[in-house]
Amino acid sequence: MKKRKIWIDCDPGIDDAVALAMVAASQDRLHVLGISTVSGNQTIDRVTENALKLSAFLSLNVPIVRGADCPLLRPLEIAGDIHGDTGLGNCRLPETQKKPEDENGLLFMRNTIMHLPAGEKVTLVPTGPLTNIALLFKVFPEVKERVEQIVLMGGSAGGGNVTPYAEFNIWVDPEAASLVFKCGLPIVMCGLDVTMQSGLNHRQVKKLLSSSHPVQHAYGEMLSFYLGTTISENRQLVCIHDAVTILFLTNPELFRGIYAEICIDCSEEHRGQTILRPVSPEELSRISAPVYMLNKTELPKFQEILLQKLCSLA
Ligand code: RIB
Ligand code: CA
């Protein structure tokens, strides 16, 4: 089976770290062209350091580029209370000699995508604020011709996790999100509607933590920290928001969704709210770029596949 070419844009971040582990365990299906970092969960220095350490720890040997250190227009607001001072909770990953690419991150992304063989396209997988993706499309609009789909973690039709209206990734940089949701490319939105029902329970996290296996133990440490700082609908789960993007690519049968038109509120009052208008099947053909918004997970199967992938990592 031909591997799907993807580019990951992330702000590791504990759940970003799980998403990277899912990728590392799916390299038979996914060809990672590169990873770019964006400030969000932590500062650009810390998320870039985490991406470098994670790629070495997971033997995910792909180029890593440093992206935007702040949103398009607004000051950076990080989530140190959720992901800890390092961005990976209390987990201390091994040091690495790996360095980011010297070239400007945006230019590296553009050249990597534009140099794909004729007829080949990339799927962009943003799991942090959309600053880099908005800049990429604005500065190098020719890239859009080579993008097959955007599978992003962000947004919410049913209330936020930063304010009553807004999910963190969209809230941090609503102007960037607005540009991306208007870009005209097919978007799969993995918002809180699906990610708040997608995670591991306390027993599963405890089992990882008790493992003598370095990868499983490290993720047990990260998720134990995350359990203490995030909430799920029923408080029985640690929601692993970003992992939904990768498992949608490898196991789409785990999820259900609806088509909708989505726009982003950039006002101060409802900053970062994703405003949704469901689209009927009849309308679908008339809408230029409907968003496919996931809203249902098969949780037992999600957990089985996530743990299977995590435990498959040598
Ligand atoms: O709201 C959850 C999102 O914000 C996730 O991507 C998490 O990593 C944080 O970036
Ligand atoms: Ca993230």
Short mmCIF file of C-alpha atoms and ligand atoms in Angstrom, two decimals:
data_model
loop_
_atom_site.label_atom_id
_atom_site.label_comp_id
_atom_site.label_asym_id
_atom_site.label_seq_id
_atom_site.Cartn_x
_atom_site.Cartn_y
_atom_site.Cartn_z
CA MET A 1 0.00 0.00 0.00
CA LYS A 2 1.38 3.45 -0.94
CA LYS A 3 2.28 5.43 2.16
CA ARG A 4 0.40 8.66 2.81
CA LYS A 5 2.72 11.67 2.86
CA ILE A 6 2.15 13.88 5.90
CA TRP A 7 3.67 17.00 7.48
CA ILE A 8 3.12 17.46 11.21
CA ASP A 9 2.91 20.92 12.78
CA CYS A 10 2.87 20.63 16.56
CA ASP A 11 3.43 22.24 19.97
CA PRO A 12 4.60 19.29 22.13
CA GLY A 13 2.80 19.15 24.53
CA ILE A 14 1.86 15.81 26.09
CA ASP A 15 -0.90 14.89 23.67
CA ASP A 16 1.25 16.06 20.73
CA ALA A 17 3.87 13.62 22.08
CA VAL A 18 1.32 10.81 21.93
CA ALA A 19 0.44 11.81 18.36
CA LEU A 20 4.13 11.56 17.44
CA ALA A 21 4.29 8.11 19.03
CA MET A 22 1.28 7.06 16.92
CA VAL A 23 3.15 8.25 13.81
CA ALA A 24 6.34 6.44 14.87
CA ALA A 25 4.30 3.24 15.19
CA SER A 26 2.62 3.74 11.80
CA GLN A 27 5.58 4.35 9.49
CA ASP A 28 4.40 1.44 7.33
CA ARG A 29 1.38 3.60 6.45
CA LEU A 30 2.58 7.18 6.93
CA HIS A 31 5.59 8.87 5.34
CA VAL A 32 6.47 11.89 7.49
CA LEU A 33 8.06 14.56 5.29
CA GLY A 34 8.89 16.69 8.33
CA ILE A 35 7.82 18.18 11.63
CA SER A 36 7.45 21.90 12.33
CA THR A 37 6.99 23.39 15.76
CA VAL A 38 4.75 26.25 16.79
CA SER A 39 4.49 28.10 20.11
CA GLY A 40 1.38 27.16 22.04
CA ASN A 41 1.53 24.68 24.90
CA GLN A 42 4.96 26.09 25.66
CA THR A 43 7.40 28.60 24.17
CA ILE A 44 8.95 27.87 20.76
CA ASP A 45 12.26 26.98 22.41
CA ARG A 46 10.66 24.38 24.66
CA VAL A 47 8.31 22.82 22.10
CA THR A 48 11.21 22.60 19.61
CA GLU A 49 13.46 20.98 22.22
CA ASN A 50 10.64 18.52 23.00
CA ALA A 51 10.11 17.70 19.30
CA LEU A 52 13.83 16.99 18.88
CA LYS A 53 13.97 14.76 21.97
CA LEU A 54 10.76 12.94 21.01
CA SER A 55 11.92 12.26 17.45
CA ALA A 56 15.16 10.76 18.79
CA PHE A 57 13.36 8.82 21.56
CA LEU A 58 10.83 7.42 19.06
CA SER A 59 13.39 6.81 16.27
CA LEU A 60 11.32 9.13 14.11
CA ASN A 61 14.22 10.29 11.93
CA VAL A 62 12.69 13.18 10.01
CA PRO A 63 13.65 16.85 9.50
CA ILE A 64 12.47 19.18 12.26
CA VAL A 65 12.04 22.91 11.70
CA ARG A 66 11.40 25.67 14.20
CA GLY A 67 8.25 27.64 13.44
CA ALA A 68 6.45 30.71 14.74
CA ASP A 69 7.33 31.98 18.21
CA CYS A 70 4.06 33.90 18.60
CA PRO A 71 0.60 34.22 17.01
CA LEU A 72 0.03 36.41 13.92
CA LEU A 73 -1.28 39.42 15.82
CA ARG A 74 -1.63 38.58 19.49
CA PRO A 75 0.85 38.03 22.33
CA LEU A 76 1.66 34.36 23.03
CA GLU A 77 -0.36 32.65 25.79
CA ILE A 78 1.09 29.27 26.79
CA ALA A 79 -0.53 26.36 28.70
CA GLY A 80 2.16 25.78 31.34
CA ASP A 81 -0.55 24.85 33.85
CA ILE A 82 -1.66 21.95 31.62
CA HIS A 83 1.58 20.56 30.18
CA GLY A 84 4.03 21.69 32.86
CA ASP A 85 7.13 23.90 32.70
CA THR A 86 8.92 21.66 30.19
CA GLY A 87 5.79 20.97 28.15
CA LEU A 88 6.02 17.21 28.84
CA GLY A 89 4.87 17.14 32.46
CA ASN A 90 7.40 15.51 34.80
CA CYS A 91 8.85 13.27 32.10
CA ARG A 92 12.56 13.75 31.46
CA LEU A 93 13.42 12.33 28.02
CA PRO A 94 17.05 11.49 27.13
CA GLU A 95 19.11 14.38 25.79
CA THR A 96 19.74 14.38 22.03
CA GLN A 97 22.33 15.83 19.66
CA LYS A 98 19.62 16.25 17.01
CA LYS A 99 19.23 19.86 15.85
CA PRO A 100 16.52 21.64 13.86
CA GLU A 101 17.19 22.40 10.17
CA ASP A 102 19.24 25.60 9.71
CA GLU A 103 16.98 26.86 6.93
CA ASN A 104 13.99 29.08 7.76
CA GLY A 105 11.17 26.74 8.84
CA LEU A 106 8.51 28.14 6.50
CA LEU A 107 10.88 28.03 3.50
CA PHE A 108 11.87 24.46 4.36
CA MET A 109 8.21 23.44 4.53
CA ARG A 110 7.50 25.14 1.19
CA ASN A 111 10.48 23.57 -0.60
CA THR A 112 9.84 20.09 0.82
CA ILE A 113 6.21 20.17 -0.34
CA MET A 114 6.89 21.78 -3.74
CA HIS A 115 9.67 19.27 -4.51
CA LEU A 116 7.32 16.28 -4.16
CA PRO A 117 7.19 14.16 -7.32
CA ALA A 118 4.66 15.42 -9.88
CA GLY A 119 1.11 14.47 -8.98
CA GLU A 120 1.94 13.70 -5.33
CA LYS A 121 0.39 15.69 -2.49
CA VAL A 122 0.85 16.06 1.26
CA THR A 123 -1.65 15.90 4.13
CA LEU A 124 -0.99 18.63 6.68
CA VAL A 125 -1.54 17.57 10.30
CA PRO A 126 -1.56 20.59 12.63
CA THR A 127 -1.96 19.79 16.34
CA GLY A 128 -1.23 23.24 17.75
CA PRO A 129 -2.18 26.84 16.97
CA LEU A 130 -2.47 27.37 13.19
CA THR A 131 0.08 30.19 12.92
CA ASN A 132 2.59 28.29 10.73
CA ILE A 133 -0.09 26.94 8.38
CA ALA A 134 -1.66 30.38 7.88
CA LEU A 135 1.77 31.91 7.20
CA LEU A 136 2.68 29.07 4.80
CA PHE A 137 -0.44 29.68 2.71
CA LYS A 138 -0.04 33.48 2.81
CA VAL A 139 3.67 33.64 1.99
CA PHE A 140 3.77 30.67 -0.42
CA PRO A 141 0.20 30.27 -1.83
CA GLU A 142 1.54 27.87 -4.49
CA VAL A 143 1.84 25.23 -1.74
CA LYS A 144 -1.97 24.87 -1.61
CA GLU A 145 -1.88 23.08 -4.99
CA ARG A 146 0.18 20.31 -3.38
CA VAL A 147 -1.97 19.84 -0.26
CA GLU A 148 -4.45 16.95 -0.37
CA GLN A 149 -6.15 17.58 2.98
CA ILE A 150 -5.71 19.25 6.37
CA VAL A 151 -6.43 17.00 9.38
CA LEU A 152 -6.25 19.30 12.38
CA MET A 153 -6.85 19.18 16.11
CA GLY A 154 -8.75 22.27 17.12
CA GLY A 155 -12.11 23.92 17.61
CA SER A 156 -15.33 22.86 19.24
CA ALA A 157 -19.01 23.07 18.38
CA GLY A 158 -20.01 22.51 21.97
CA GLY A 159 -18.06 24.80 24.27
CA GLY A 160 -14.40 25.40 24.90
CA ASN A 161 -11.58 24.38 27.22
CA VAL A 162 -9.96 27.81 27.56
CA THR A 163 -13.13 29.93 27.67
CA PRO A 164 -16.75 28.75 27.55
CA TYR A 165 -16.56 29.29 23.78
CA ALA A 166 -13.05 28.44 22.58
CA GLU A 167 -10.70 25.49 22.30
CA PHE A 168 -7.01 26.29 23.04
CA ASN A 169 -5.42 25.90 19.57
CA ILE A 170 -7.98 28.18 17.95
CA TRP A 171 -8.06 30.61 20.90
CA VAL A 172 -4.29 31.17 20.87
CA ASP A 173 -4.33 32.39 17.25
CA PRO A 174 -7.89 32.94 15.99
CA GLU A 175 -6.75 35.07 13.04
CA ALA A 176 -4.53 32.25 11.79
CA ALA A 177 -7.36 29.75 12.28
CA SER A 178 -9.73 32.01 10.35
CA LEU A 179 -7.30 32.14 7.40
CA VAL A 180 -6.87 28.35 7.42
CA PHE A 181 -10.60 27.59 7.62
CA LYS A 182 -11.09 29.93 4.61
CA CYS A 183 -8.25 28.40 2.55
CA GLY A 184 -10.59 26.32 0.36
CA LEU A 185 -8.81 23.00 1.01
CA PRO A 186 -10.60 19.93 2.45
CA ILE A 187 -10.38 20.05 6.25
CA VAL A 188 -11.06 17.34 8.83
CA MET A 189 -11.64 19.04 12.18
CA CYS A 190 -10.78 16.90 15.21
CA GLY A 191 -12.29 19.22 17.78
CA LEU A 192 -13.26 18.79 21.42
CA ASP A 193 -16.54 17.23 20.26
CA VAL A 194 -14.60 14.07 19.43
CA THR A 195 -11.41 14.47 21.48
CA MET A 196 -13.16 14.83 24.84
CA GLN A 197 -14.42 11.26 24.35
CA SER A 198 -11.04 9.98 23.10
CA GLY A 199 -8.50 8.98 25.72
CA LEU A 200 -7.28 6.44 28.25
CA ASN A 201 -8.72 5.66 31.66
CA HIS A 202 -6.83 5.82 34.97
CA ARG A 203 -6.15 2.05 35.02
CA GLN A 204 -4.64 2.09 31.51
CA VAL A 205 -2.39 5.06 32.39
CA LYS A 206 -1.31 3.37 35.62
CA LYS A 207 -0.37 0.21 33.65
CA LEU A 208 1.81 2.24 31.31
CA LEU A 209 3.48 3.93 34.30
CA SER A 210 4.24 0.57 35.93
CA SER A 211 5.87 -0.75 32.75
CA SER A 212 9.62 -1.37 32.78
CA HIS A 213 9.67 -0.59 29.08
CA PRO A 214 11.22 2.90 28.58
CA VAL A 215 8.70 4.16 25.99
CA GLN A 216 5.62 2.90 27.80
CA HIS A 217 6.92 4.19 31.15
CA ALA A 218 7.72 7.63 29.71
CA TYR A 219 4.23 7.94 28.27
CA GLY A 220 2.81 6.73 31.57
CA GLU A 221 4.65 9.60 33.28
CA MET A 222 3.39 12.17 30.74
CA LEU A 223 -0.21 10.96 30.85
CA SER A 224 -0.24 10.73 34.66
CA PHE A 225 0.71 14.41 34.76
CA TYR A 226 -1.93 15.22 32.09
CA LEU A 227 -4.58 13.30 34.09
CA GLY A 228 -4.09 15.76 36.88
CA THR A 229 -4.37 18.88 34.79
CA THR A 230 -7.05 18.27 32.20
CA ILE A 231 -10.71 17.42 32.39
CA SER A 232 -12.84 15.07 30.32
CA GLU A 233 -16.58 14.91 30.00
CA ASN A 234 -16.89 12.27 32.69
CA ARG A 235 -13.52 12.83 34.41
CA GLN A 236 -12.78 9.13 33.85
CA LEU A 237 -10.55 9.75 30.84
CA VAL A 238 -7.34 11.58 30.11
CA CYS A 239 -8.28 13.13 26.76
CA ILE A 240 -5.51 12.64 24.20
CA HIS A 241 -6.72 15.32 21.80
CA ASP A 242 -3.90 15.33 19.24
CA ALA A 243 -3.74 11.53 18.87
CA VAL A 244 -7.15 11.66 17.17
CA THR A 245 -5.61 13.27 14.07
CA ILE A 246 -3.18 10.38 13.47
CA LEU A 247 -5.65 7.62 14.36
CA PHE A 248 -8.11 9.24 11.94
CA LEU A 249 -5.46 8.76 9.22
CA THR A 250 -4.62 5.17 10.15
CA ASN A 251 -8.04 3.98 11.39
CA PRO A 252 -10.80 6.29 10.10
CA GLU A 253 -13.37 3.63 10.97
CA LEU A 254 -12.98 4.64 14.63
CA PHE A 255 -14.74 7.94 14.05
CA ARG A 256 -17.99 9.50 12.82
CA GLY A 257 -18.67 13.10 11.87
CA ILE A 258 -20.80 15.65 10.06
CA TYR A 259 -20.14 18.14 7.27
CA ALA A 260 -20.38 21.79 8.21
CA GLU A 261 -19.40 25.29 7.24
CA ILE A 262 -17.17 26.71 9.95
CA CYS A 263 -15.96 30.23 10.63
CA ILE A 264 -13.85 31.58 13.47
CA ASP A 265 -14.89 34.39 15.80
CA CYS A 266 -11.96 36.81 16.20
CA SER A 267 -13.79 39.24 18.47
CA GLU A 268 -12.58 39.86 22.01
CA GLU A 269 -15.85 38.68 23.55
CA HIS A 270 -15.99 35.25 21.85
CA ARG A 271 -12.33 34.97 20.82
CA GLY A 272 -11.57 31.65 19.13
CA GLN A 273 -15.14 30.34 18.97
CA THR A 274 -15.71 27.99 16.04
CA ILE A 275 -19.10 28.93 14.62
CA LEU A 276 -20.66 25.99 12.87
CA ARG A 277 -23.48 25.60 10.34
CA PRO A 278 -24.22 21.92 9.60
CA VAL A 279 -24.48 21.18 5.85
CA SER A 280 -27.13 18.79 4.54
CA PRO A 281 -26.11 16.10 2.00
CA GLU A 282 -28.11 17.94 -0.65
CA GLU A 283 -26.16 21.16 -0.02
CA LEU A 284 -22.81 19.37 0.06
CA SER A 285 -22.22 19.55 -3.68
CA ARG A 286 -22.80 23.29 -3.63
CA ILE A 287 -20.34 24.06 -0.81
CA SER A 288 -16.81 24.76 -2.06
CA ALA A 289 -14.90 23.48 0.94
CA PRO A 290 -17.04 21.88 3.65
CA VAL A 291 -15.32 20.86 6.83
CA TYR A 292 -15.73 17.27 8.03
CA MET A 293 -16.12 17.67 11.79
CA LEU A 294 -15.63 14.50 13.84
CA ASN A 295 -18.07 14.07 16.72
CA LYS A 296 -17.95 10.37 17.70
CA THR A 297 -15.24 7.90 18.74
CA GLU A 298 -15.49 4.13 19.16
CA LEU A 299 -13.71 4.46 22.53
CA PRO A 300 -12.82 0.81 23.32
CA LYS A 301 -11.34 0.31 19.86
CA PHE A 302 -9.58 3.72 20.06
CA GLN A 303 -7.96 2.67 23.33
CA GLU A 304 -7.00 -0.77 22.00
CA ILE A 305 -5.30 0.65 18.90
CA LEU A 306 -3.58 3.50 20.76
CA LEU A 307 -2.14 1.11 23.37
CA GLN A 308 -1.21 -1.44 20.71
CA LYS A 309 0.74 1.22 18.78
CA LEU A 310 2.37 2.57 21.94
CA CYS A 311 3.45 -0.92 23.00
CA SER A 312 4.74 -1.75 19.53
CA LEU A 313 7.47 0.88 19.80
CA ALA A 314 10.84 -0.75 20.41
O1 RIB B 1 -7.25 21.97 23.25
C1 RIB B 1 -6.34 20.91 23.11
C2 RIB B 1 -5.20 21.31 22.24
O2 RIB B 1 -4.47 22.37 22.85
C3 RIB B 1 -4.17 20.18 22.05
O3 RIB B 1 -3.55 20.32 20.81
C4 RIB B 1 -3.18 20.43 23.16
O4 RIB B 1 -1.88 19.94 22.83
C5 RIB B 1 -3.14 21.94 23.17
O5 RIB B 1 -2.27 22.35 22.15
CA CA B 2 -1.11 20.37 20.65
#
